[in-house]
Each structure stands twice: as structure tokens, then as C-alpha cells.
Short mmCIF file of C-alpha atoms in Angstrom, two decimals:
data_model
loop_
_atom_site.label_atom_id
_atom_site.label_comp_id
_atom_site.label_asym_id
_atom_site.label_seq_id
_atom_site.Cartn_x
_atom_site.Cartn_y
_atom_site.Cartn_z
CA MET A 13 -9.60 -17.39 2.93
CA SER A 14 -5.91 -17.42 2.14
CA ASN A 15 -4.36 -20.50 0.59
CA VAL A 16 -1.07 -19.81 2.40
CA SER A 17 -0.34 -19.81 6.13
CA ASN A 18 2.03 -16.99 7.02
CA ASP A 19 2.90 -14.33 9.57
CA TYR A 20 0.58 -11.37 9.61
CA ILE A 21 -0.24 -8.24 11.57
CA GLU A 22 -3.38 -8.89 13.62
CA TRP A 23 -3.87 -5.56 15.35
CA ILE A 24 -2.12 -2.46 16.56
CA GLY A 25 -2.74 -0.07 19.43
CA ILE A 26 -1.35 3.45 18.99
CA LYS A 27 -0.98 6.22 21.55
CA GLU A 28 0.31 9.75 20.94
CA PHE A 29 1.29 9.30 17.31
CA ASN A 30 0.73 12.68 15.65
CA ILE A 31 -3.08 13.04 15.43
CA LEU A 32 -3.65 9.42 16.50
CA LYS A 33 -3.86 9.89 20.26
CA ASP A 34 -5.37 6.59 21.37
CA ILE A 35 -6.60 4.10 18.80
CA ARG A 36 -6.62 0.35 18.24
CA LEU A 37 -7.12 -1.20 14.79
CA GLU A 38 -7.74 -4.86 14.05
CA PHE A 39 -6.70 -6.12 10.62
CA SER A 40 -7.54 -8.77 8.08
CA SER A 41 -4.75 -11.22 7.31
CA GLN A 42 -5.46 -10.57 3.61
CA ILE A 43 -6.60 -7.12 2.40
CA ASN A 44 -7.16 -3.97 4.45
CA ILE A 45 -8.64 -0.91 2.75
CA ILE A 46 -8.35 2.33 4.72
CA ILE A 47 -10.59 5.27 3.82
CA GLY A 48 -11.27 8.67 5.35
CA GLU A 49 -11.03 12.37 4.68
CA ASN A 50 -7.66 14.09 4.40
CA GLY A 51 -5.86 14.61 7.68
CA VAL A 52 -7.15 11.63 9.66
CA GLY A 53 -3.93 9.59 9.58
CA LYS A 54 -4.37 7.03 6.80
CA THR A 55 -0.87 7.37 5.37
CA GLN A 56 0.62 7.73 8.85
CA ILE A 57 -0.71 4.30 9.81
CA LEU A 58 0.85 2.71 6.71
CA LYS A 59 4.21 4.34 7.39
CA LEU A 60 4.08 3.50 11.07
CA LEU A 61 3.49 -0.19 10.41
CA TYR A 62 6.11 -0.27 7.66
CA THR A 63 8.83 1.45 9.66
CA GLU A 64 8.17 -0.62 12.77
CA PHE A 65 8.71 -3.88 10.92
CA ASN A 66 11.98 -2.56 9.52
CA ARG A 67 13.23 -1.55 12.97
CA GLU A 68 15.85 -3.73 14.61
CA LYS A 69 14.88 -5.48 17.83
CA GLY A 70 15.63 -3.22 20.78
CA GLN A 71 16.17 -0.14 18.60
CA GLU A 72 14.60 2.94 20.16
CA VAL A 73 11.86 4.76 18.27
CA SER A 74 13.93 7.95 18.35
CA ASN A 75 16.69 6.16 16.43
CA SER A 76 14.43 4.49 13.89
CA PHE A 77 15.61 4.90 10.31
CA CYS A 78 12.31 6.66 9.68
CA ASN A 79 12.18 8.62 12.91
CA GLU A 80 10.74 11.70 11.18
CA PHE A 81 7.36 9.98 11.44
CA TYR A 82 7.43 9.71 15.24
CA ASN A 83 6.74 11.84 18.25
CA LYS A 84 8.93 11.05 21.26
CA GLY A 85 5.85 9.99 23.24
CA THR A 86 4.68 7.42 20.70
CA GLN A 87 3.78 4.11 22.33
CA LEU A 88 3.55 0.88 20.33
CA GLU A 89 3.43 -1.74 23.04
CA LEU A 90 0.17 -3.10 21.61
CA LEU A 91 1.42 -4.12 18.19
CA LYS A 92 0.60 -7.80 17.73
CA ILE A 93 1.49 -10.27 15.02
CA VAL A 94 0.45 -13.85 14.43
CA THR A 95 3.08 -16.42 13.48
CA GLY A 96 1.62 -19.70 12.30
CA ARG A 97 -0.38 -21.03 15.24
CA GLU A 98 1.22 -18.70 17.78
CA SER A 99 0.36 -15.13 18.66
CA LEU A 100 2.89 -12.74 20.10
CA PHE A 101 3.30 -9.11 20.95
CA TYR A 102 5.75 -7.35 18.72
CA GLY A 103 9.23 -6.92 20.09
CA GLY A 104 11.25 -5.80 17.10
CA THR A 105 10.88 -8.89 14.91
CA LYS A 106 11.32 -7.98 11.26
CA LEU A 107 8.55 -8.79 8.81
CA PRO A 108 9.36 -8.62 5.08
CA CYS A 109 7.42 -5.62 3.81
CA THR A 110 7.26 -3.09 1.01
CA TYR A 111 5.94 0.47 1.12
CA ILE A 112 4.82 2.19 -2.09
CA PRO A 113 4.12 5.93 -1.71
CA ALA A 114 1.45 7.77 -3.66
CA LYS A 115 4.11 9.76 -5.53
CA GLU A 116 5.88 7.88 -8.35
CA ILE A 117 9.65 7.83 -7.83
CA LEU A 118 11.30 5.41 -10.30
CA THR A 119 11.44 8.16 -12.93
CA HIS A 120 14.06 9.81 -10.71
CA ALA A 121 15.86 6.61 -9.69
CA ASN A 122 19.15 7.38 -11.44
CA GLY A 123 21.34 9.05 -8.82
CA PHE A 124 18.54 9.41 -6.26
CA VAL A 125 19.99 7.15 -3.56
CA PRO A 126 23.50 8.72 -3.58
CA MET A 127 21.91 12.18 -3.41
CA TYR A 128 19.73 11.11 -0.49
CA ASN A 129 22.72 9.69 1.37
CA LYS A 130 24.88 12.76 0.69
CA TYR A 131 22.53 15.60 1.62
CA LYS A 132 21.00 15.73 5.09
CA GLU A 133 18.18 18.07 4.05
CA PHE A 134 17.16 16.05 0.98
CA PRO A 135 13.35 16.61 0.81
CA PHE A 136 12.22 12.95 0.78
CA ASP A 137 11.79 10.45 3.59
CA LYS A 138 13.58 7.10 3.72
CA THR A 139 10.74 5.18 2.05
CA TYR A 140 11.72 6.61 -1.36
CA PRO A 141 15.38 5.52 -1.58
CA THR A 142 14.46 2.20 0.05
CA LEU A 143 11.86 1.53 -2.65
CA ILE A 144 14.32 2.45 -5.40
CA GLU A 145 16.93 0.08 -3.99
CA LYS A 146 14.37 -2.73 -3.89
CA ALA A 147 13.19 -2.02 -7.43
CA GLN A 148 16.77 -2.06 -8.76
CA ARG A 149 17.38 -5.65 -7.68
CA TRP A 150 17.96 -8.19 -10.43
CA THR A 151 14.87 -9.90 -11.78
CA LEU A 152 14.39 -13.66 -12.09
CA GLU A 153 14.40 -15.57 -15.36
CA GLU A 154 11.24 -17.45 -14.39
CA ILE A 155 8.02 -15.98 -13.02
CA PRO A 156 7.74 -16.59 -9.24
CA GLU A 157 5.00 -18.99 -8.21
CA ILE A 158 2.81 -16.37 -6.52
CA ALA A 159 2.91 -14.17 -9.64
CA LYS A 160 2.11 -16.73 -12.34
CA ASN A 161 -1.47 -15.45 -12.68
CA ILE A 162 -0.47 -11.82 -12.19
CA ILE A 163 2.52 -11.14 -14.47
CA PRO A 164 0.55 -11.88 -17.68
CA LYS A 165 -2.09 -9.31 -16.64
CA LEU A 166 0.56 -6.71 -15.87
CA GLU A 167 2.35 -7.31 -19.17
CA LYS A 168 -0.93 -7.00 -21.07
CA ILE A 169 -1.58 -3.61 -19.46
CA LEU A 170 2.02 -2.48 -20.03
CA ASN A 171 2.15 -3.96 -23.52
CA GLY A 172 5.63 -5.05 -22.49
CA THR A 173 8.02 -5.65 -19.58
CA ILE A 174 10.39 -3.59 -17.41
CA VAL A 175 14.07 -3.17 -18.24
CA ILE A 176 16.77 -1.28 -16.33
CA GLN A 177 19.63 0.26 -18.32
CA ASN A 178 22.31 2.43 -16.69
CA ASN A 179 20.08 2.82 -13.61
CA ASP A 180 17.18 4.16 -15.68
CA PHE A 181 13.85 2.32 -15.88
CA TYR A 182 12.22 1.55 -19.23
CA VAL A 183 9.13 -0.21 -20.50
CA LYS A 184 10.22 -2.55 -23.26
CA LYS A 185 7.18 -2.82 -25.51
CA ILE A 186 6.24 -6.01 -27.32
CA ASP A 187 7.49 -4.53 -30.61
CA GLY A 188 10.91 -3.85 -29.03
CA THR A 189 10.42 -0.12 -28.49
CA MET A 190 12.11 1.16 -25.32
CA VAL A 191 10.06 3.81 -23.48
CA ARG A 192 11.81 5.69 -20.67
CA PHE A 193 9.83 6.06 -17.47
CA ASP A 194 9.96 9.85 -17.71
CA THR A 195 7.91 9.66 -20.93
CA GLU A 196 5.57 6.85 -19.87
CA ALA A 197 2.05 7.39 -18.48
CA GLU A 198 1.89 7.74 -14.68
CA GLY A 199 -0.51 4.84 -14.28
CA LEU A 200 1.65 2.50 -16.34
CA LYS A 201 4.65 3.36 -14.16
CA LYS A 202 2.73 2.01 -11.17
CA ILE A 203 1.91 -1.18 -13.04
CA GLY A 204 5.56 -1.46 -14.07
CA LEU A 205 6.71 -1.05 -10.47
CA ILE A 206 4.54 -3.97 -9.33
CA TRP A 207 5.89 -6.08 -12.21
CA GLN A 208 9.44 -5.31 -11.09
CA LEU A 209 8.82 -5.98 -7.38
CA LEU A 210 7.22 -9.33 -8.17
CA MET A 211 9.87 -10.42 -10.65
CA ASN A 212 12.72 -9.66 -8.24
CA GLU A 213 10.87 -11.26 -5.30
CA THR A 214 10.62 -8.13 -3.20
CA ILE A 215 6.92 -8.96 -2.84
CA THR A 216 6.71 -12.60 -1.74
CA SER A 217 4.45 -14.94 0.17
CA GLY A 218 4.69 -14.13 3.87
CA SER A 219 5.37 -10.43 3.30
CA ALA A 220 3.26 -7.30 3.76
CA LEU A 221 2.52 -4.65 1.12
CA PHE A 222 1.67 -1.09 2.16
CA TRP A 223 0.42 0.92 -0.84
CA ASP A 224 -0.74 4.52 -0.60
CA GLU A 225 -3.52 5.24 -3.14
CA PRO A 226 -2.72 2.47 -5.65
CA GLU A 227 -5.55 3.54 -7.96
CA ALA A 228 -4.25 7.11 -8.40
CA PHE A 229 -3.46 7.88 -12.08
CA ILE A 230 -4.61 4.40 -13.16
CA ASN A 231 -6.86 4.32 -16.23
CA PRO A 232 -10.33 3.50 -14.82
CA LYS A 233 -10.72 0.58 -17.22
CA PHE A 234 -7.75 -1.10 -15.51
CA VAL A 235 -9.13 -0.70 -11.97
CA PRO A 236 -10.86 -4.13 -12.06
CA ASP A 237 -7.51 -5.67 -13.08
CA LEU A 238 -5.74 -3.87 -10.24
CA VAL A 239 -8.27 -5.21 -7.74
CA GLU A 240 -7.87 -8.75 -9.11
CA ILE A 241 -4.08 -8.45 -8.83
CA LEU A 242 -4.27 -7.40 -5.17
CA LEU A 243 -6.73 -10.18 -4.39
CA GLU A 244 -4.49 -12.75 -6.08
CA LEU A 245 -1.51 -11.58 -4.03
CA SER A 246 -3.51 -11.81 -0.82
CA ARG A 247 -4.61 -15.35 -1.67
CA ASN A 248 -0.95 -16.26 -1.99
CA GLY A 249 0.15 -15.06 1.41
CA VAL A 250 0.74 -11.31 1.01
CA GLN A 251 -0.99 -9.17 3.64
CA ILE A 252 -2.09 -5.94 1.97
CA PHE A 253 -2.80 -2.47 3.35
CA VAL A 254 -4.03 0.25 0.97
CA THR A 255 -5.47 3.74 1.34
CA THR A 256 -7.93 5.21 -1.12
CA HIS A 257 -10.34 8.05 -1.88
CA ASP A 258 -11.80 6.23 -4.89
CA TYR A 259 -15.37 4.90 -5.04
CA ILE A 260 -14.91 2.57 -8.03
CA PHE A 261 -11.73 1.02 -6.62
CA SER A 262 -13.42 0.40 -3.26
CA LYS A 263 -16.62 -1.02 -4.73
CA TYR A 264 -14.80 -3.45 -7.03
CA PHE A 265 -13.47 -5.33 -4.02
CA GLY A 266 -17.06 -6.20 -3.19
CA VAL A 267 -17.57 -7.41 -6.75
CA LYS A 268 -14.35 -9.42 -7.07
CA SER A 269 -13.62 -10.76 -3.57
CA ASN A 270 -14.85 -13.77 -1.66
CA ASP A 271 -16.41 -13.49 1.78
CA GLY A 272 -13.84 -12.73 4.47
CA GLU A 273 -10.98 -11.67 2.18
CA VAL A 274 -11.32 -7.90 2.65
CA LEU A 275 -11.76 -5.62 5.64
CA PHE A 276 -12.67 -1.94 5.20
CA HIS A 277 -11.49 0.60 7.78
CA SER A 278 -12.86 4.14 8.04
CA LEU A 279 -10.98 6.83 9.96
CA TYR A 280 -12.99 9.88 10.99
CA LYS A 281 -13.03 12.70 13.54
CA ASP A 282 -15.65 12.86 16.27
CA ASP A 283 -17.27 16.03 17.65
CA ASN A 284 -14.19 16.61 19.81
CA ASN A 285 -11.88 16.41 16.77
CA LYS A 286 -10.49 13.07 17.98
CA VAL A 287 -9.71 10.43 15.36
CA ARG A 288 -11.91 7.35 15.65
CA TYR A 289 -12.30 4.31 13.42
CA GLU A 290 -14.74 1.60 12.44
CA SER A 291 -14.33 -1.54 10.34
CA ASP A 292 -16.67 -3.67 8.27
CA LYS A 293 -16.38 -6.54 5.82
CA THR A 294 -18.28 -4.49 3.24
CA PHE A 295 -17.79 -0.98 1.89
CA SER A 296 -21.49 -0.21 2.23
CA GLY A 297 -21.50 -1.41 5.84
CA LEU A 298 -19.40 1.53 7.05
CA ASN A 299 -21.45 4.18 8.85
CA HIS A 300 -18.75 6.83 8.40
CA ASN A 301 -17.99 6.70 4.69
CA SER A 302 -16.83 9.97 3.14
CA ILE A 303 -16.41 8.40 -0.32
CA ARG A 304 -19.98 7.07 -0.46
CA ASP A 305 -21.40 10.27 1.04
CA THR A 306 -19.76 12.34 -1.70
CA PHE A 307 -21.27 10.18 -4.44
CA ILE A 308 -24.70 10.42 -2.82
CA GLN A 309 -24.31 14.19 -2.72
CA LEU A 310 -23.37 14.21 -6.42
CA TYR A 311 -26.46 12.14 -7.25
CA GLU A 312 -28.70 14.51 -5.29
CA ASP A 313 -27.12 17.55 -6.94
CA GLU A 314 -27.71 16.03 -10.39
CA ILE A 315 -31.38 15.41 -9.58
CA GLU A 316 -31.77 18.94 -8.25
CA ARG A 317 -30.15 20.35 -11.39
CA ALA A 318 -32.40 18.25 -13.65
CA MET A 319 -35.51 19.53 -11.87
CA GLU A 320 -34.64 23.21 -12.33
#
């Protein structure tokens, strides 16, 4: 259970949102892991939740700052949040939240936001410049309370800290070496981004984090650390939503978490090509589990090959 009482997203009902025609998902107040094959709407759900909680009260969906994600017929009257002891249906109340896309963007931070604002056909959605602006905020001198057990782990993986010079991001190594993001490993850039968002209090208690494929490009030996970091954030009041295709990442939540901290969601298509979903407290408890099925198939193929 979480040590911090805070607002959280309890469930959402979606109608006519791209391929999600009529679906209701119920969420954990701590960590939600969304799996499924490509094309079932995992990333769309993250972006939908994120953009809705950045939309001003009364603002029409068609005028949302991320309206490229919507169809005109999208209905969100069933979005529900819990505030302390009260439950209410969403009516445009903002919830502090951060969206991290699968594609790394801080390498291109210098000049990105002005270019986005200048050119109408710039080929990135609003989540990218918004993330850059959040990452460029000044960092604190002291480690925030919710990150005291996390920052040391991040700095050990990075072998340093994050520094911004002339709008470019660097990893400042322990020996003083400055490594530009464009020459740093992709996985370490992700770790550096989390360091930055924690140290400038973009990610805080009472906020939500939407992270698309956090394990992508991460050295497998650091996956247990990544899972521990997400669990620690959730225990300090951050509601987390992640998507993944990774077996090891998913299974480590079962190894590292306490009962009730994690909820797994599987999106799949039925025989009529309609997107359905199921949830379970355990990864192995999902009946529709494309990640597990692929690993079983690999195991069977290896046995068949060995018997030839």
C-alpha cells in the first residue's frame, strides 16, 4: 500500500477513441503495467489520460492542446478520479502529470521548442516540447524527500549527474568529464531524464507519471533497479502508468513488489477485431498475455531444435 494519500485516477471509460470503441479500465493507485500486441491502443491510453489532465476545465476536446490524438466523437464522461476520501467524475480538474515517450528527445532539446512553435507541420506532437520544457527547469540544491532513496541509485547507474549548459544536456561524470547527450548511451539518457525530473520536482508526490516503454534501451542488468525506482516512487504518492513488451521487466515487478502495489492490464483483440482488456494483480494471472506466450513459444522451439 502507498504511504502517501493523494489524488489518483481510479478508472476511465472510453468510447470512440481511435480503435478503442467502448472500453472501461480500472486502475491501481500505485503502478499500472499495460501490455499487449502492437496496435491495441496502449500508447493511446497513456496519451489520452495525460492530455485530459492537462486540459482546462470546460475546454472542448477539439481544442485540446493535444487534439491530434482525438476523434470528434470521443466521449470521456466516465473518467473518474479519487481525491482524498472523496470520489468525483472528472470535469476538467488538472492533475500534475508527466508523459515520457518511448523516443528519447533531450538530445535534440537545444532549439526544439522554438522550432515546434514556429512551424505548424513540425513532425512531433505536443508531448515532446512539453517534456523538454519540464526537463529544462532549474534543479534543487537538496534532494527532494520522495527521491532520497532513488537519486543515489540513478547517480550510480549514470556514474554522475545531469548538467544543462547553453540548453544542451550533459552527464557530468564523477571524474568531472562532461558527456553530451548525443554521445551518451540511449539507456543512460533515460536514467538521466528521471534524475532531472526528480531533482526539479516535475515528478512529485500527488502526481501521475505516464511512461511509454521505460525499459527500452536499458541495459538488462539495470532493469531490477528501474523496477525498484518505480516502486519507490509509487510508495511515495506517484501514480504510475507504463507500457511494455518486455518479459524481464514485467516479471521483476512480481519479484520486487508487495501485494497490492501493482496491477497488470492486457489489451487484446477478440474474434471480431474489437479491443478488449483484462487485469490481474500478477503477470502470470493474465489469460491474454502476448509476452508470456512468446517466451513459451521460444522455449518450445528450443526443445524442438534440441531433439532434431
